[in-house]
mmCIF file with all atom_site columns, C-alpha atoms in Angstrom:
data_model
loop_
_atom_site.group_PDB
_atom_site.id
_atom_site.type_symbol
_atom_site.label_atom_id
_atom_site.label_alt_id
_atom_site.label_comp_id
_atom_site.label_asym_id
_atom_site.label_entity_id
_atom_site.label_seq_id
_atom_site.pdbx_PDB_ins_code
_atom_site.Cartn_x
_atom_site.Cartn_y
_atom_site.Cartn_z
_atom_site.occupancy
_atom_site.B_iso_or_equiv
_atom_site.pdbx_formal_charge
_atom_site.auth_seq_id
_atom_site.auth_comp_id
_atom_site.auth_asym_id
_atom_site.auth_atom_id
_atom_site.pdbx_PDB_model_num
ATOM 1  C CA . GLY K 1 1  ? 0.000  0.000  0.000   1.00 0.00 ? 1  GLY K CA 1
ATOM 2  C CA . HIS K 1 2  ? 2.987  2.325  -0.176  1.00 0.00 ? 2  HIS K CA 1
ATOM 3  C CA . ARG K 1 3  ? 4.030  4.442  -3.124  1.00 0.00 ? 3  ARG K CA 1
ATOM 4  C CA . VAL K 1 4  ? 7.651  3.843  -4.094  1.00 0.00 ? 4  VAL K CA 1
ATOM 5  C CA . LEU K 1 5  ? 9.746  6.271  -6.103  1.00 0.00 ? 5  LEU K CA 1
ATOM 6  C CA . GLY K 1 6  ? 13.379 5.864  -7.063  1.00 0.00 ? 6  GLY K CA 1
ATOM 7  C CA . ILE K 1 7  ? 15.930 8.315  -8.379  1.00 0.00 ? 7  ILE K CA 1
ATOM 8  C CA . GLU K 1 8  ? 18.666 6.890  -10.578 1.00 0.00 ? 8  GLU K CA 1
ATOM 9  C CA . PRO K 1 9  ? 20.979 8.960  -12.787 1.00 0.00 ? 9  PRO K CA 1
ATOM 10 C CA . GLY K 1 10 ? 21.612 6.113  -15.234 1.00 0.00 ? 10 GLY K CA 1
ATOM 11 C CA . GLU K 1 11 ? 18.775 5.612  -17.719 1.00 0.00 ? 11 GLU K CA 1
ATOM 12 C CA . ASP K 1 12 ? 19.652 1.940  -18.252 1.00 0.00 ? 12 ASP K CA 1
ATOM 13 C CA . TYR K 1 13 ? 19.544 1.218  -14.510 1.00 0.00 ? 13 TYR K CA 1
ATOM 14 C CA . ALA K 1 14 ? 16.317 3.185  -14.142 1.00 0.00 ? 14 ALA K CA 1
ATOM 15 C CA . ALA K 1 15 ? 14.733 1.268  -17.028 1.00 0.00 ? 15 ALA K CA 1
ATOM 16 C CA . HIS K 1 16 ? 15.839 -2.030 -15.489 1.00 0.00 ? 16 HIS K CA 1
ATOM 17 C CA . ALA K 1 17 ? 14.221 -1.116 -12.168 1.00 0.00 ? 17 ALA K CA 1
ATOM 18 C CA . ARG K 1 18 ? 11.010 -0.142 -13.934 1.00 0.00 ? 18 ARG K CA 1
ATOM 19 C CA . GLU K 1 19 ? 10.840 -3.221 -16.147 1.00 0.00 ? 19 GLU K CA 1
ATOM 20 C CA . VAL K 1 20 ? 12.083 -5.921 -13.770 1.00 0.00 ? 20 VAL K CA 1
ATOM 21 C CA . HIS K 1 21 ? 10.834 -4.611 -10.424 1.00 0.00 ? 21 HIS K CA 1
ATOM 22 C CA . GLY K 1 22 ? 7.846  -2.551 -11.552 1.00 0.00 ? 22 GLY K CA 1
ATOM 23 C CA . VAL K 1 23 ? 8.810  0.560  -9.586  1.00 0.00 ? 23 VAL K CA 1
ATOM 24 C CA . GLU K 1 24 ? 8.566  4.176  -10.627 1.00 0.00 ? 24 GLU K CA 1
ATOM 25 C CA . VAL K 1 25 ? 12.052 5.582  -11.185 1.00 0.00 ? 25 VAL K CA 1
ATOM 26 C CA . ILE K 1 26 ? 13.091 9.066  -12.247 1.00 0.00 ? 26 ILE K CA 1
ATOM 27 C CA . ALA K 1 27 ? 16.173 8.895  -14.482 1.00 0.00 ? 27 ALA K CA 1
ATOM 28 C CA . ALA K 1 28 ? 18.075 12.029 -13.495 1.00 0.00 ? 28 ALA K CA 1
ATOM 29 C CA . PRO K 1 29 ? 20.817 13.212 -11.128 1.00 0.00 ? 29 PRO K CA 1
ATOM 30 C CA . TRP K 1 30 ? 19.468 14.036 -7.665  1.00 0.00 ? 30 TRP K CA 1
ATOM 31 C CA . ARG K 1 31 ? 20.095 17.777 -8.110  1.00 0.00 ? 31 ARG K CA 1
ATOM 32 C CA . GLU K 1 32 ? 17.797 17.879 -11.147 1.00 0.00 ? 32 GLU K CA 1
ATOM 33 C CA . VAL K 1 33 ? 14.798 16.204 -9.506  1.00 0.00 ? 33 VAL K CA 1
ATOM 34 C CA . ASP K 1 34 ? 12.048 18.566 -8.353  1.00 0.00 ? 34 ASP K CA 1
ATOM 35 C CA . LEU K 1 35 ? 9.825  16.939 -5.734  1.00 0.00 ? 35 LEU K CA 1
ATOM 36 C CA . PRO K 1 36 ? 7.491  18.558 -3.178  1.00 0.00 ? 36 PRO K CA 1
ATOM 37 C CA . GLU K 1 37 ? 8.984  19.290 0.228   1.00 0.00 ? 37 GLU K CA 1
ATOM 38 C CA . GLY K 1 38 ? 7.784  17.045 3.030   1.00 0.00 ? 38 GLY K CA 1
ATOM 39 C CA . SER K 1 39 ? 6.373  14.435 0.690   1.00 0.00 ? 39 SER K CA 1
ATOM 40 C CA . PHE K 1 40 ? 8.100  11.244 1.918   1.00 0.00 ? 40 PHE K CA 1
ATOM 41 C CA . GLY K 1 41 ? 7.661  9.289  5.133   1.00 0.00 ? 41 GLY K CA 1
ATOM 42 C CA . LEU K 1 42 ? 10.708 7.133  4.470   1.00 0.00 ? 42 LEU K CA 1
ATOM 43 C CA . ILE K 1 43 ? 13.770 7.901  2.382   1.00 0.00 ? 43 ILE K CA 1
ATOM 44 C CA . SER K 1 44 ? 16.425 5.257  1.838   1.00 0.00 ? 44 SER K CA 1
ATOM 45 C CA . ALA K 1 45 ? 19.919 5.927  0.522   1.00 0.00 ? 45 ALA K CA 1
ATOM 46 C CA . ASN K 1 46 ? 21.439 2.460  0.368   1.00 0.00 ? 46 ASN K CA 1
ATOM 47 C CA . HIS K 1 47 ? 25.080 2.533  -0.785  1.00 0.00 ? 47 HIS K CA 1
ATOM 48 C CA . VAL K 1 48 ? 24.572 5.914  -2.464  1.00 0.00 ? 48 VAL K CA 1
ATOM 49 C CA . LEU K 1 49 ? 26.393 8.577  -0.443  1.00 0.00 ? 49 LEU K CA 1
ATOM 50 C CA . GLU K 1 50 ? 29.856 7.157  -1.081  1.00 0.00 ? 50 GLU K CA 1
ATOM 51 C CA . HIS K 1 51 ? 29.329 7.854  -4.812  1.00 0.00 ? 51 HIS K CA 1
ATOM 52 C CA . LEU K 1 52 ? 28.373 11.514 -4.428  1.00 0.00 ? 52 LEU K CA 1
ATOM 53 C CA . ARG K 1 53 ? 30.707 14.492 -4.653  1.00 0.00 ? 53 ARG K CA 1
ATOM 54 C CA . GLU K 1 54 ? 28.544 16.450 -2.191  1.00 0.00 ? 54 GLU K CA 1
ATOM 55 C CA . PRO K 1 55 ? 27.009 13.956 0.241   1.00 0.00 ? 55 PRO K CA 1
ATOM 56 C CA . VAL K 1 56 ? 26.165 16.568 2.881   1.00 0.00 ? 56 VAL K CA 1
ATOM 57 C CA . ALA K 1 57 ? 24.273 18.666 0.337   1.00 0.00 ? 57 ALA K CA 1
ATOM 58 C CA . ALA K 1 58 ? 22.412 15.526 -0.758  1.00 0.00 ? 58 ALA K CA 1
ATOM 59 C CA . LEU K 1 59 ? 21.432 14.728 2.838   1.00 0.00 ? 59 LEU K CA 1
ATOM 60 C CA . ARG K 1 60 ? 20.152 18.274 3.311   1.00 0.00 ? 60 ARG K CA 1
ATOM 61 C CA . ALA K 1 61 ? 18.069 17.930 0.149   1.00 0.00 ? 61 ALA K CA 1
ATOM 62 C CA . LEU K 1 62 ? 16.666 14.622 1.424   1.00 0.00 ? 62 LEU K CA 1
ATOM 63 C CA . GLU K 1 63 ? 15.824 16.233 4.748   1.00 0.00 ? 63 GLU K CA 1
ATOM 64 C CA . ARG K 1 64 ? 13.683 18.838 2.946   1.00 0.00 ? 64 ARG K CA 1
ATOM 65 C CA . LEU K 1 65 ? 11.765 16.035 1.221   1.00 0.00 ? 65 LEU K CA 1
ATOM 66 C CA . LEU K 1 66 ? 11.064 14.248 4.499   1.00 0.00 ? 66 LEU K CA 1
ATOM 67 C CA . ALA K 1 67 ? 7.593  14.555 6.030   1.00 0.00 ? 67 ALA K CA 1
ATOM 68 C CA . PRO K 1 68 ? 7.317  15.457 9.726   1.00 0.00 ? 68 PRO K CA 1
ATOM 69 C CA . GLY K 1 69 ? 8.081  12.356 11.765  1.00 0.00 ? 69 GLY K CA 1
ATOM 70 C CA . GLY K 1 70 ? 9.632  10.658 8.738   1.00 0.00 ? 70 GLY K CA 1
ATOM 71 C CA . VAL K 1 71 ? 12.830 8.633  8.680   1.00 0.00 ? 71 VAL K CA 1
ATOM 72 C CA . ILE K 1 72 ? 15.934 8.734  6.509   1.00 0.00 ? 72 ILE K CA 1
ATOM 73 C CA . HIS K 1 73 ? 17.748 5.375  6.309   1.00 0.00 ? 73 HIS K CA 1
ATOM 74 C CA . VAL K 1 74 ? 21.382 5.559  5.155   1.00 0.00 ? 74 VAL K CA 1
ATOM 75 C CA . ALA K 1 75 ? 23.743 2.646  4.586   1.00 0.00 ? 75 ALA K CA 1
ATOM 76 C CA . VAL K 1 76 ? 27.338 2.956  3.410   1.00 0.00 ? 76 VAL K CA 1
ATOM 77 C CA . PRO K 1 77 ? 30.049 0.311  3.012   1.00 0.00 ? 77 PRO K CA 1
ATOM 78 C CA . ASN K 1 78 ? 32.227 -0.508 5.989   1.00 0.00 ? 78 ASN K CA 1
ATOM 79 C CA . VAL K 1 79 ? 35.769 0.385  4.893   1.00 0.00 ? 79 VAL K CA 1
ATOM 80 C CA . PHE K 1 80 ? 37.166 -1.739 7.737   1.00 0.00 ? 80 PHE K CA 1
ATOM 81 C CA . ALA K 1 81 ? 35.206 -4.901 6.865   1.00 0.00 ? 81 ALA K CA 1
ATOM 82 C CA . ALA K 1 82 ? 38.040 -6.423 4.796   1.00 0.00 ? 82 ALA K CA 1
ATOM 83 C CA . ARG K 1 83 ? 40.643 -6.012 7.545   1.00 0.00 ? 83 ARG K CA 1
#
């Protein structure tokens, strides 16, 4: 019963997600996506931040999209896991 929306800068990856997983995906860099403030109850950035040049700016943008009482879930690789 939840609406799911993805943002993926690569058109091929976005198309794959649409076709294989049946989810709505916007194919654009995060800075180019215009979404209403406060419109998401849950935002997940799973293994995303380590690929961004400006991760703090991205987190601030995500915060603006978060509804009151919403949650941002972030996961990044553990650089020490291989040691």
